[in-house]
């Protein structure tokens, strides 16, 4: 039989363990893990700035991606499978397949995700100080000077899924016949194609620095672009989501700056988001352009201005 001193030591250790566990129970990470149906948390990450070419413009580099994964793992207390994606078209396919439990999306993909069945739910704003505005530009010294002269033009776009580089440009060219549509992953590449004469016109984001060589604006969209969003599957909006958000908000200062995470701020809603969701839905209902093929921008325009 153990001596009294041994029994006292065991009791003291048990009390200390109990106090430790009691203290931990009040910590944000002590609730149930935040995992998807697969038992893991599958996370999609797209640069918050559409058409970014590198980390300086808003893409996450490899070190930042590893850091974000570690932060999400600690906050969710679940195994995180993170998928950084550059192409908005690939991200759009992943969202359509409901392949991600949680995703960091720029405005165009946010609008697309909110229109899915079932829809993703926006839970945090991804903000920047940029004032994006979609436009279509041509070389300043070229012959094209009006929208109607874009008939038969070769047009450069960002891939399907981009708001400023795909949905809005096509929306504003409704009814025109294009001789060819060409895609690039970022605005810098589009600008290079325009300068080399590969295309006659390109989609552009007016938040970017003034292009060189100079360009002429043929169409400038009037819609204000909302911020992006962190979204989550509808089935994960209850339970431990509040605990996850509390931890993420508390550690937001350590997030990569290019992510644009705004702690404590629900995702943008209101009139501008509703209008852009409607535009995305309209354009998605059209027969959409294929790389290198002629294309007539045509479909039910609905909410056309």
PDB file of C-alpha atoms in Angstrom:
ATOM      1  CA  UNK A   1       0.000   0.000   0.000  1.00  0.00           C
ATOM      2  CA  UNK A   2       1.445   3.416  -0.952  1.00  0.00           C
ATOM      3  CA  UNK A   3       2.672   5.586   1.892  1.00  0.00           C
ATOM      4  CA  UNK A   4       0.804   8.708   2.961  1.00  0.00           C
ATOM      5  CA  UNK A   5       3.451  10.933   1.342  1.00  0.00           C
ATOM      6  CA  UNK A   6       3.060   9.164  -2.015  1.00  0.00           C
ATOM      7  CA  UNK A   7      -0.748   9.439  -1.790  1.00  0.00           C
ATOM      8  CA  UNK A   8      -0.452  13.158  -1.026  1.00  0.00           C
ATOM      9  CA  UNK A   9       1.853  13.668  -4.007  1.00  0.00           C
ATOM     10  CA  UNK A  10      -0.543  11.858  -6.351  1.00  0.00           C
ATOM     11  CA  UNK A  11      -3.445  13.945  -5.055  1.00  0.00           C
ATOM     12  CA  UNK A  12      -1.532  17.181  -5.575  1.00  0.00           C
ATOM     13  CA  UNK A  13      -0.644  16.253  -9.132  1.00  0.00           C
ATOM     14  CA  UNK A  14      -4.270  15.349  -9.867  1.00  0.00           C
ATOM     15  CA  UNK A  15      -5.413  18.727  -8.521  1.00  0.00           C
ATOM     16  CA  UNK A  16      -2.866  20.563 -10.665  1.00  0.00           C
ATOM     17  CA  UNK A  17      -3.967  18.652 -13.759  1.00  0.00           C
ATOM     18  CA  UNK A  18      -7.592  19.454 -12.971  1.00  0.00           C
ATOM     19  CA  UNK A  19      -6.812  23.148 -12.553  1.00  0.00           C
ATOM     20  CA  UNK A  20      -4.863  23.146 -15.822  1.00  0.00           C
ATOM     21  CA  UNK A  21      -7.714  21.516 -17.720  1.00  0.00           C
ATOM     22  CA  UNK A  22     -10.241  23.869 -16.164  1.00  0.00           C
ATOM     23  CA  UNK A  23      -8.153  26.838 -17.245  1.00  0.00           C
ATOM     24  CA  UNK A  24      -7.826  25.478 -20.776  1.00  0.00           C
ATOM     25  CA  UNK A  25     -11.565  24.968 -21.090  1.00  0.00           C
ATOM     26  CA  UNK A  26     -12.038  28.724 -21.173  1.00  0.00           C
ATOM     27  CA  UNK A  27      -9.627  29.203 -24.062  1.00  0.00           C
ATOM     28  CA  UNK A  28     -11.037  29.751 -27.558  1.00  0.00           C
ATOM     29  CA  UNK A  29      -9.363  26.652 -28.973  1.00  0.00           C
ATOM     30  CA  UNK A  30     -10.923  24.305 -26.423  1.00  0.00           C
ATOM     31  CA  UNK A  31     -14.193  23.797 -28.320  1.00  0.00           C
ATOM     32  CA  UNK A  32     -14.810  21.099 -30.931  1.00  0.00           C
ATOM     33  CA  UNK A  33     -12.511  21.108 -33.979  1.00  0.00           C
ATOM     34  CA  UNK A  34     -13.693  22.955 -37.080  1.00  0.00           C
ATOM     35  CA  UNK A  35     -13.507  20.314 -39.808  1.00  0.00           C
ATOM     36  CA  UNK A  36     -15.331  19.524 -43.009  1.00  0.00           C
ATOM     37  CA  UNK A  37     -17.305  16.372 -43.750  1.00  0.00           C
ATOM     38  CA  UNK A  38     -14.077  14.654 -44.861  1.00  0.00           C
ATOM     39  CA  UNK A  39     -12.621  15.018 -41.370  1.00  0.00           C
ATOM     40  CA  UNK A  40     -10.168  17.612 -42.695  1.00  0.00           C
ATOM     41  CA  UNK A  41     -10.516  21.318 -43.409  1.00  0.00           C
ATOM     42  CA  UNK A  42     -10.077  21.852 -47.148  1.00  0.00           C
ATOM     43  CA  UNK A  43      -9.126  25.469 -47.824  1.00  0.00           C
ATOM     44  CA  UNK A  44      -8.907  27.299 -51.140  1.00  0.00           C
ATOM     45  CA  UNK A  45      -6.788  30.433 -51.388  1.00  0.00           C
ATOM     46  CA  UNK A  46      -7.032  32.837 -54.324  1.00  0.00           C
ATOM     47  CA  UNK A  47      -5.244  36.187 -54.348  1.00  0.00           C
ATOM     48  CA  UNK A  48      -7.612  38.849 -53.017  1.00  0.00           C
ATOM     49  CA  UNK A  49      -6.561  41.144 -55.888  1.00  0.00           C
ATOM     50  CA  UNK A  50      -7.767  39.857 -59.247  1.00  0.00           C
ATOM     51  CA  UNK A  51      -5.143  39.543 -61.942  1.00  0.00           C
ATOM     52  CA  UNK A  52      -2.136  39.836 -59.618  1.00  0.00           C
ATOM     53  CA  UNK A  53       1.143  38.622 -61.104  1.00  0.00           C
ATOM     54  CA  UNK A  54       3.248  38.110 -57.972  1.00  0.00           C
ATOM     55  CA  UNK A  55       3.443  38.567 -54.209  1.00  0.00           C
ATOM     56  CA  UNK A  56       4.001  42.315 -54.586  1.00  0.00           C
ATOM     57  CA  UNK A  57       0.550  42.574 -56.155  1.00  0.00           C
ATOM     58  CA  UNK A  58      -1.277  40.403 -53.650  1.00  0.00           C
ATOM     59  CA  UNK A  59      -0.469  36.752 -54.356  1.00  0.00           C
ATOM     60  CA  UNK A  60       0.809  34.660 -51.454  1.00  0.00           C
ATOM     61  CA  UNK A  61       4.328  33.352 -51.833  1.00  0.00           C
ATOM     62  CA  UNK A  62       5.285  29.860 -50.640  1.00  0.00           C
ATOM     63  CA  UNK A  63       6.434  31.001 -47.192  1.00  0.00           C
ATOM     64  CA  UNK A  64       3.212  32.950 -46.623  1.00  0.00           C
ATOM     65  CA  UNK A  65       1.129  29.976 -47.739  1.00  0.00           C
ATOM     66  CA  UNK A  66       2.884  27.703 -45.219  1.00  0.00           C
ATOM     67  CA  UNK A  67       2.386  30.319 -42.504  1.00  0.00           C
ATOM     68  CA  UNK A  68      -1.320  30.651 -43.288  1.00  0.00           C
ATOM     69  CA  UNK A  69      -1.750  26.877 -43.198  1.00  0.00           C
ATOM     70  CA  UNK A  70      -0.128  26.735 -39.752  1.00  0.00           C
ATOM     71  CA  UNK A  71      -2.415  29.511 -38.499  1.00  0.00           C
ATOM     72  CA  UNK A  72      -5.531  27.804 -39.839  1.00  0.00           C
ATOM     73  CA  UNK A  73      -4.450  24.466 -38.366  1.00  0.00           C
ATOM     74  CA  UNK A  74      -3.983  26.016 -34.923  1.00  0.00           C
ATOM     75  CA  UNK A  75      -7.313  27.867 -35.106  1.00  0.00           C
ATOM     76  CA  UNK A  76      -9.398  24.963 -36.440  1.00  0.00           C
ATOM     77  CA  UNK A  77      -7.610  22.203 -34.524  1.00  0.00           C
ATOM     78  CA  UNK A  78      -8.130  20.120 -37.642  1.00  0.00           C
ATOM     79  CA  UNK A  79      -5.838  18.795 -40.361  1.00  0.00           C
ATOM     80  CA  UNK A  80      -5.782  21.512 -43.044  1.00  0.00           C
ATOM     81  CA  UNK A  81      -5.431  20.713 -46.732  1.00  0.00           C
ATOM     82  CA  UNK A  82      -4.711  24.059 -48.384  1.00  0.00           C
ATOM     83  CA  UNK A  83      -4.885  24.673 -52.124  1.00  0.00           C
ATOM     84  CA  UNK A  84      -3.481  27.990 -53.374  1.00  0.00           C
ATOM     85  CA  UNK A  85      -4.932  28.679 -56.848  1.00  0.00           C
ATOM     86  CA  UNK A  86      -3.855  31.327 -59.346  1.00  0.00           C
ATOM     87  CA  UNK A  87      -6.416  30.733 -62.074  1.00  0.00           C
ATOM     88  CA  UNK A  88      -9.917  32.004 -61.262  1.00  0.00           C
ATOM     89  CA  UNK A  89     -11.308  29.449 -63.712  1.00  0.00           C
ATOM     90  CA  UNK A  90      -9.755  26.585 -61.741  1.00  0.00           C
ATOM     91  CA  UNK A  91     -11.021  28.135 -58.498  1.00  0.00           C
ATOM     92  CA  UNK A  92     -14.487  28.427 -60.044  1.00  0.00           C
ATOM     93  CA  UNK A  93     -14.412  24.700 -60.870  1.00  0.00           C
ATOM     94  CA  UNK A  94     -13.344  23.819 -57.328  1.00  0.00           C
ATOM     95  CA  UNK A  95     -16.176  25.918 -55.892  1.00  0.00           C
ATOM     96  CA  UNK A  96     -18.712  24.359 -58.286  1.00  0.00           C
ATOM     97  CA  UNK A  97     -17.651  20.921 -57.062  1.00  0.00           C
ATOM     98  CA  UNK A  98     -17.960  22.067 -53.418  1.00  0.00           C
ATOM     99  CA  UNK A  99     -14.358  20.876 -53.055  1.00  0.00           C
ATOM    100  CA  UNK A 100     -13.445  23.537 -50.483  1.00  0.00           C
ATOM    101  CA  UNK A 101     -14.868  23.841 -46.978  1.00  0.00           C
ATOM    102  CA  UNK A 102     -13.511  27.351 -46.591  1.00  0.00           C
ATOM    103  CA  UNK A 103     -12.063  29.735 -49.182  1.00  0.00           C
ATOM    104  CA  UNK A 104     -10.432  33.158 -49.488  1.00  0.00           C
ATOM    105  CA  UNK A 105     -11.932  34.742 -52.615  1.00  0.00           C
ATOM    106  CA  UNK A 106     -11.709  37.958 -54.648  1.00  0.00           C
ATOM    107  CA  UNK A 107     -14.996  39.710 -55.571  1.00  0.00           C
ATOM    108  CA  UNK A 108     -15.852  37.823 -58.777  1.00  0.00           C
ATOM    109  CA  UNK A 109     -15.457  34.391 -57.256  1.00  0.00           C
ATOM    110  CA  UNK A 110     -17.267  35.546 -54.124  1.00  0.00           C
ATOM    111  CA  UNK A 111     -20.263  36.538 -56.274  1.00  0.00           C
ATOM    112  CA  UNK A 112     -20.100  33.186 -58.059  1.00  0.00           C
ATOM    113  CA  UNK A 113     -19.868  31.209 -54.788  1.00  0.00           C
ATOM    114  CA  UNK A 114     -22.903  33.001 -53.338  1.00  0.00           C
ATOM    115  CA  UNK A 115     -24.995  31.912 -56.349  1.00  0.00           C
ATOM    116  CA  UNK A 116     -24.216  28.191 -56.071  1.00  0.00           C
ATOM    117  CA  UNK A 117     -26.757  25.637 -54.871  1.00  0.00           C
ATOM    118  CA  UNK A 118     -26.169  25.293 -51.971  1.00  0.00           C
ATOM    119  CA  UNK A 119     -24.445  28.654 -51.696  1.00  0.00           C
ATOM    120  CA  UNK A 120     -21.281  29.366 -49.798  1.00  0.00           C
ATOM    121  CA  UNK A 121     -21.737  31.815 -46.924  1.00  0.00           C
ATOM    122  CA  UNK A 122     -19.538  34.943 -46.600  1.00  0.00           C
ATOM    123  CA  UNK A 123     -18.155  35.333 -43.080  1.00  0.00           C
ATOM    124  CA  UNK A 124     -15.252  37.808 -43.206  1.00  0.00           C
ATOM    125  CA  UNK A 125     -14.255  40.683 -45.468  1.00  0.00           C
ATOM    126  CA  UNK A 126     -11.003  40.549 -47.400  1.00  0.00           C
ATOM    127  CA  UNK A 127     -10.212  44.201 -47.920  1.00  0.00           C
ATOM    128  CA  UNK A 128      -7.698  46.368 -49.706  1.00  0.00           C
ATOM    129  CA  UNK A 129      -7.346  50.104 -50.165  1.00  0.00           C
ATOM    130  CA  UNK A 130      -7.663  49.714 -53.936  1.00  0.00           C
ATOM    131  CA  UNK A 131     -10.650  51.186 -55.771  1.00  0.00           C
ATOM    132  CA  UNK A 132     -11.141  48.654 -58.556  1.00  0.00           C
ATOM    133  CA  UNK A 133     -13.062  49.554 -61.696  1.00  0.00           C
ATOM    134  CA  UNK A 134     -13.359  47.368 -64.782  1.00  0.00           C
ATOM    135  CA  UNK A 135     -12.531  48.810 -68.201  1.00  0.00           C
ATOM    136  CA  UNK A 136     -11.620  47.794 -71.748  1.00  0.00           C
ATOM    137  CA  UNK A 137      -8.571  49.512 -73.194  1.00  0.00           C
ATOM    138  CA  UNK A 138      -6.824  49.715 -76.581  1.00  0.00           C
ATOM    139  CA  UNK A 139      -3.503  51.227 -77.682  1.00  0.00           C
ATOM    140  CA  UNK A 140      -3.707  55.001 -77.568  1.00  0.00           C
ATOM    141  CA  UNK A 141      -2.317  55.362 -81.097  1.00  0.00           C
ATOM    142  CA  UNK A 142      -4.572  52.666 -82.576  1.00  0.00           C
ATOM    143  CA  UNK A 143      -7.593  53.091 -84.838  1.00  0.00           C
ATOM    144  CA  UNK A 144     -10.205  51.831 -82.359  1.00  0.00           C
ATOM    145  CA  UNK A 145     -11.883  54.768 -80.670  1.00  0.00           C
ATOM    146  CA  UNK A 146     -15.361  53.556 -79.740  1.00  0.00           C
ATOM    147  CA  UNK A 147     -17.216  50.500 -78.493  1.00  0.00           C
ATOM    148  CA  UNK A 148     -18.774  49.782 -81.898  1.00  0.00           C
ATOM    149  CA  UNK A 149     -15.289  49.628 -83.460  1.00  0.00           C
ATOM    150  CA  UNK A 150     -14.520  46.632 -81.244  1.00  0.00           C
ATOM    151  CA  UNK A 151     -16.625  44.557 -83.660  1.00  0.00           C
ATOM    152  CA  UNK A 152     -14.314  41.906 -85.070  1.00  0.00           C
ATOM    153  CA  UNK A 153     -11.555  42.716 -82.557  1.00  0.00           C
ATOM    154  CA  UNK A 154      -9.258  40.276 -80.781  1.00  0.00           C
ATOM    155  CA  UNK A 155      -9.964  40.595 -77.046  1.00  0.00           C
ATOM    156  CA  UNK A 156      -7.731  39.637 -74.115  1.00  0.00           C
ATOM    157  CA  UNK A 157      -9.439  38.577 -70.881  1.00  0.00           C
ATOM    158  CA  UNK A 158      -8.590  37.091 -67.512  1.00  0.00           C
ATOM    159  CA  UNK A 159      -9.968  33.554 -67.082  1.00  0.00           C
ATOM    160  CA  UNK A 160     -13.599  32.889 -66.262  1.00  0.00           C
ATOM    161  CA  UNK A 161     -14.276  33.721 -62.618  1.00  0.00           C
ATOM    162  CA  UNK A 162     -12.714  37.194 -62.607  1.00  0.00           C
ATOM    163  CA  UNK A 163     -15.123  40.076 -62.091  1.00  0.00           C
ATOM    164  CA  UNK A 164     -13.017  42.931 -63.515  1.00  0.00           C
ATOM    165  CA  UNK A 165     -11.269  40.778 -66.111  1.00  0.00           C
ATOM    166  CA  UNK A 166     -14.088  38.553 -67.397  1.00  0.00           C
ATOM    167  CA  UNK A 167     -17.686  39.045 -66.247  1.00  0.00           C
ATOM    168  CA  UNK A 168     -17.909  42.843 -66.441  1.00  0.00           C
ATOM    169  CA  UNK A 169     -15.989  43.219 -69.740  1.00  0.00           C
ATOM    170  CA  UNK A 170     -18.259  40.693 -71.454  1.00  0.00           C
ATOM    171  CA  UNK A 171     -21.355  42.243 -69.888  1.00  0.00           C
ATOM    172  CA  UNK A 172     -20.402  45.598 -71.404  1.00  0.00           C
ATOM    173  CA  UNK A 173     -19.745  44.147 -74.867  1.00  0.00           C
ATOM    174  CA  UNK A 174     -23.118  42.460 -75.184  1.00  0.00           C
ATOM    175  CA  UNK A 175     -24.140  42.046 -78.824  1.00  0.00           C
ATOM    176  CA  UNK A 176     -20.688  42.427 -80.373  1.00  0.00           C
ATOM    177  CA  UNK A 177     -18.964  39.863 -82.580  1.00  0.00           C
ATOM    178  CA  UNK A 178     -15.310  39.249 -81.657  1.00  0.00           C
ATOM    179  CA  UNK A 179     -12.858  37.552 -84.008  1.00  0.00           C
ATOM    180  CA  UNK A 180     -10.922  35.916 -81.170  1.00  0.00           C
ATOM    181  CA  UNK A 181     -10.746  35.728 -77.379  1.00  0.00           C
ATOM    182  CA  UNK A 182      -7.381  35.161 -75.691  1.00  0.00           C
ATOM    183  CA  UNK A 183      -6.754  34.532 -71.985  1.00  0.00           C
ATOM    184  CA  UNK A 184      -3.937  35.381 -69.573  1.00  0.00           C
ATOM    185  CA  UNK A 185      -3.596  34.736 -65.837  1.00  0.00           C
ATOM    186  CA  UNK A 186      -2.753  38.326 -64.926  1.00  0.00           C
ATOM    187  CA  UNK A 187      -3.118  41.907 -66.144  1.00  0.00           C
ATOM    188  CA  UNK A 188       0.608  42.299 -66.732  1.00  0.00           C
ATOM    189  CA  UNK A 189       0.492  39.511 -69.320  1.00  0.00           C
ATOM    190  CA  UNK A 190      -2.592  41.032 -70.950  1.00  0.00           C
ATOM    191  CA  UNK A 191      -0.781  44.352 -71.243  1.00  0.00           C
ATOM    192  CA  UNK A 192       2.198  42.647 -72.873  1.00  0.00           C
ATOM    193  CA  UNK A 193      -0.121  41.018 -75.426  1.00  0.00           C
ATOM    194  CA  UNK A 194      -1.682  44.392 -76.204  1.00  0.00           C
ATOM    195  CA  UNK A 195       1.709  46.077 -76.611  1.00  0.00           C
ATOM    196  CA  UNK A 196       2.955  43.309 -78.928  1.00  0.00           C
ATOM    197  CA  UNK A 197      -0.134  43.455 -81.137  1.00  0.00           C
ATOM    198  CA  UNK A 198      -1.285  39.944 -80.192  1.00  0.00           C
ATOM    199  CA  UNK A 199      -4.715  41.388 -79.308  1.00  0.00           C
ATOM    200  CA  UNK A 200      -6.553  44.592 -80.183  1.00  0.00           C
ATOM    201  CA  UNK A 201      -8.115  45.255 -76.774  1.00  0.00           C
ATOM    202  CA  UNK A 202      -7.855  43.924 -73.229  1.00  0.00           C
ATOM    203  CA  UNK A 203      -9.793  43.970 -69.984  1.00  0.00           C
ATOM    204  CA  UNK A 204      -8.206  46.266 -67.401  1.00  0.00           C
ATOM    205  CA  UNK A 205      -8.557  47.191 -63.733  1.00  0.00           C
ATOM    206  CA  UNK A 206      -8.385  50.934 -63.142  1.00  0.00           C
ATOM    207  CA  UNK A 207      -6.917  50.367 -59.670  1.00  0.00           C
ATOM    208  CA  UNK A 208      -3.670  49.356 -61.319  1.00  0.00           C
ATOM    209  CA  UNK A 209      -0.905  51.864 -62.185  1.00  0.00           C
ATOM    210  CA  UNK A 210      -1.321  53.700 -65.476  1.00  0.00           C
ATOM    211  CA  UNK A 211      -0.292  51.333 -68.296  1.00  0.00           C
ATOM    212  CA  UNK A 212       2.835  51.790 -70.392  1.00  0.00           C
ATOM    213  CA  UNK A 213       2.650  52.325 -73.331  1.00  0.00           C
ATOM    214  CA  UNK A 214      -0.389  54.641 -72.948  1.00  0.00           C
ATOM    215  CA  UNK A 215      -3.881  53.268 -73.626  1.00  0.00           C
ATOM    216  CA  UNK A 216      -7.302  54.624 -74.541  1.00  0.00           C
ATOM    217  CA  UNK A 217     -10.355  53.652 -72.479  1.00  0.00           C
ATOM    218  CA  UNK A 218     -13.109  52.391 -74.762  1.00  0.00           C
ATOM    219  CA  UNK A 219     -15.496  51.142 -72.062  1.00  0.00           C
ATOM    220  CA  UNK A 220     -15.328  51.964 -68.353  1.00  0.00           C
ATOM    221  CA  UNK A 221     -17.801  50.127 -66.162  1.00  0.00           C
ATOM    222  CA  UNK A 222     -19.699  52.167 -63.585  1.00  0.00           C
ATOM    223  CA  UNK A 223     -20.224  49.442 -60.995  1.00  0.00           C
ATOM    224  CA  UNK A 224     -18.348  49.858 -57.716  1.00  0.00           C
ATOM    225  CA  UNK A 225     -16.405  46.688 -56.954  1.00  0.00           C
ATOM    226  CA  UNK A 226     -16.940  45.290 -53.450  1.00  0.00           C
ATOM    227  CA  UNK A 227     -14.204  43.702 -51.396  1.00  0.00           C
ATOM    228  CA  UNK A 228     -13.545  40.004 -51.468  1.00  0.00           C
ATOM    229  CA  UNK A 229     -14.573  37.518 -48.836  1.00  0.00           C
ATOM    230  CA  UNK A 230     -13.705  34.501 -46.772  1.00  0.00           C
ATOM    231  CA  UNK A 231     -16.556  32.077 -47.385  1.00  0.00           C
ATOM    232  CA  UNK A 232     -17.550  28.786 -45.802  1.00  0.00           C
ATOM    233  CA  UNK A 233     -19.829  25.937 -46.769  1.00  0.00           C
ATOM    234  CA  UNK A 234     -23.400  26.433 -45.579  1.00  0.00           C
ATOM    235  CA  UNK A 235     -23.278  23.214 -43.556  1.00  0.00           C
ATOM    236  CA  UNK A 236     -20.391  24.598 -41.476  1.00  0.00           C
ATOM    237  CA  UNK A 237     -22.035  27.842 -40.358  1.00  0.00           C
ATOM    238  CA  UNK A 238     -23.080  26.485 -36.967  1.00  0.00           C
ATOM    239  CA  UNK A 239     -21.202  24.748 -34.188  1.00  0.00           C
ATOM    240  CA  UNK A 240     -17.564  25.693 -33.869  1.00  0.00           C
ATOM    241  CA  UNK A 241     -17.462  28.446 -36.546  1.00  0.00           C
ATOM    242  CA  UNK A 242     -17.748  31.194 -33.929  1.00  0.00           C
ATOM    243  CA  UNK A 243     -14.744  29.811 -32.074  1.00  0.00           C
ATOM    244  CA  UNK A 244     -12.716  29.609 -35.272  1.00  0.00           C
ATOM    245  CA  UNK A 245     -13.514  33.221 -36.162  1.00  0.00           C
ATOM    246  CA  UNK A 246     -12.633  34.411 -32.665  1.00  0.00           C
ATOM    247  CA  UNK A 247      -9.180  32.860 -32.925  1.00  0.00           C
ATOM    248  CA  UNK A 248      -8.607  34.111 -36.478  1.00  0.00           C
ATOM    249  CA  UNK A 249      -9.668  37.638 -35.532  1.00  0.00           C
ATOM    250  CA  UNK A 250      -7.328  37.605 -32.555  1.00  0.00           C
ATOM    251  CA  UNK A 251      -4.361  36.530 -34.694  1.00  0.00           C
ATOM    252  CA  UNK A 252      -5.235  38.591 -37.798  1.00  0.00           C
ATOM    253  CA  UNK A 253      -2.234  40.893 -37.296  1.00  0.00           C
ATOM    254  CA  UNK A 254      -0.004  37.896 -38.073  1.00  0.00           C
ATOM    255  CA  UNK A 255      -1.759  37.017 -41.339  1.00  0.00           C
ATOM    256  CA  UNK A 256      -0.013  37.719 -44.669  1.00  0.00           C
ATOM    257  CA  UNK A 257      -0.863  41.303 -45.632  1.00  0.00           C
ATOM    258  CA  UNK A 258      -1.779  40.219 -49.148  1.00  0.00           C
ATOM    259  CA  UNK A 259      -4.661  38.197 -47.740  1.00  0.00           C
ATOM    260  CA  UNK A 260      -6.491  41.373 -46.718  1.00  0.00           C
ATOM    261  CA  UNK A 261      -8.252  39.721 -43.765  1.00  0.00           C
ATOM    262  CA  UNK A 262     -10.391  42.253 -41.846  1.00  0.00           C
ATOM    263  CA  UNK A 263     -11.014  40.984 -38.282  1.00  0.00           C
ATOM    264  CA  UNK A 264     -14.510  41.231 -36.888  1.00  0.00           C
ATOM    265  CA  UNK A 265     -15.981  42.498 -40.165  1.00  0.00           C
ATOM    266  CA  UNK A 266     -18.687  40.398 -41.820  1.00  0.00           C
ATOM    267  CA  UNK A 267     -18.477  40.068 -45.563  1.00  0.00           C
ATOM    268  CA  UNK A 268     -19.731  42.943 -47.748  1.00  0.00           C
ATOM    269  CA  UNK A 269     -23.395  42.818 -48.635  1.00  0.00           C
ATOM    270  CA  UNK A 270     -25.858  45.398 -49.833  1.00  0.00           C
ATOM    271  CA  UNK A 271     -26.786  46.783 -53.230  1.00  0.00           C
ATOM    272  CA  UNK A 272     -23.385  46.621 -54.915  1.00  0.00           C
ATOM    273  CA  UNK A 273     -22.969  42.929 -54.095  1.00  0.00           C
ATOM    274  CA  UNK A 274     -26.502  42.098 -55.243  1.00  0.00           C
ATOM    275  CA  UNK A 275     -25.996  43.883 -58.583  1.00  0.00           C
ATOM    276  CA  UNK A 276     -22.742  42.091 -59.248  1.00  0.00           C
ATOM    277  CA  UNK A 277     -24.190  38.720 -58.279  1.00  0.00           C
ATOM    278  CA  UNK A 278     -26.921  39.318 -60.866  1.00  0.00           C
ATOM    279  CA  UNK A 279     -24.348  40.200 -63.540  1.00  0.00           C
ATOM    280  CA  UNK A 280     -22.289  37.082 -62.811  1.00  0.00           C
ATOM    281  CA  UNK A 281     -25.444  34.958 -63.067  1.00  0.00           C
ATOM    282  CA  UNK A 282     -26.414  36.550 -66.395  1.00  0.00           C
ATOM    283  CA  UNK A 283     -22.998  36.100 -67.991  1.00  0.00           C
ATOM    284  CA  UNK A 284     -22.710  32.528 -66.689  1.00  0.00           C
ATOM    285  CA  UNK A 285     -25.979  31.735 -68.506  1.00  0.00           C
ATOM    286  CA  UNK A 286     -24.450  32.641 -71.875  1.00  0.00           C
ATOM    287  CA  UNK A 287     -22.443  30.426 -74.179  1.00  0.00           C
ATOM    288  CA  UNK A 288     -19.007  31.585 -73.062  1.00  0.00           C
ATOM    289  CA  UNK A 289     -15.919  32.185 -75.220  1.00  0.00           C
ATOM    290  CA  UNK A 290     -13.291  29.550 -75.909  1.00  0.00           C
ATOM    291  CA  UNK A 291      -9.589  30.293 -76.189  1.00  0.00           C
ATOM    292  CA  UNK A 292      -8.608  31.424 -79.694  1.00  0.00           C
ATOM    293  CA  UNK A 293     -12.128  31.092 -81.164  1.00  0.00           C
ATOM    294  CA  UNK A 294     -14.505  33.704 -82.645  1.00  0.00           C
ATOM    295  CA  UNK A 295     -17.217  34.717 -80.217  1.00  0.00           C
ATOM    296  CA  UNK A 296     -20.472  36.633 -80.271  1.00  0.00           C
ATOM    297  CA  UNK A 297     -21.166  38.206 -76.896  1.00  0.00           C
ATOM    298  CA  UNK A 298     -24.789  37.261 -76.655  1.00  0.00           C
ATOM    299  CA  UNK A 299     -27.258  36.045 -74.074  1.00  0.00           C
ATOM    300  CA  UNK A 300     -30.181  37.127 -71.895  1.00  0.00           C
ATOM    301  CA  UNK A 301     -29.045  40.455 -70.524  1.00  0.00           C
ATOM    302  CA  UNK A 302     -31.833  40.910 -67.954  1.00  0.00           C
ATOM    303  CA  UNK A 303     -30.603  43.628 -65.609  1.00  0.00           C
ATOM    304  CA  UNK A 304     -28.730  45.511 -68.347  1.00  0.00           C
ATOM    305  CA  UNK A 305     -28.397  49.213 -67.548  1.00  0.00           C
TER     306      UNK A 305
END
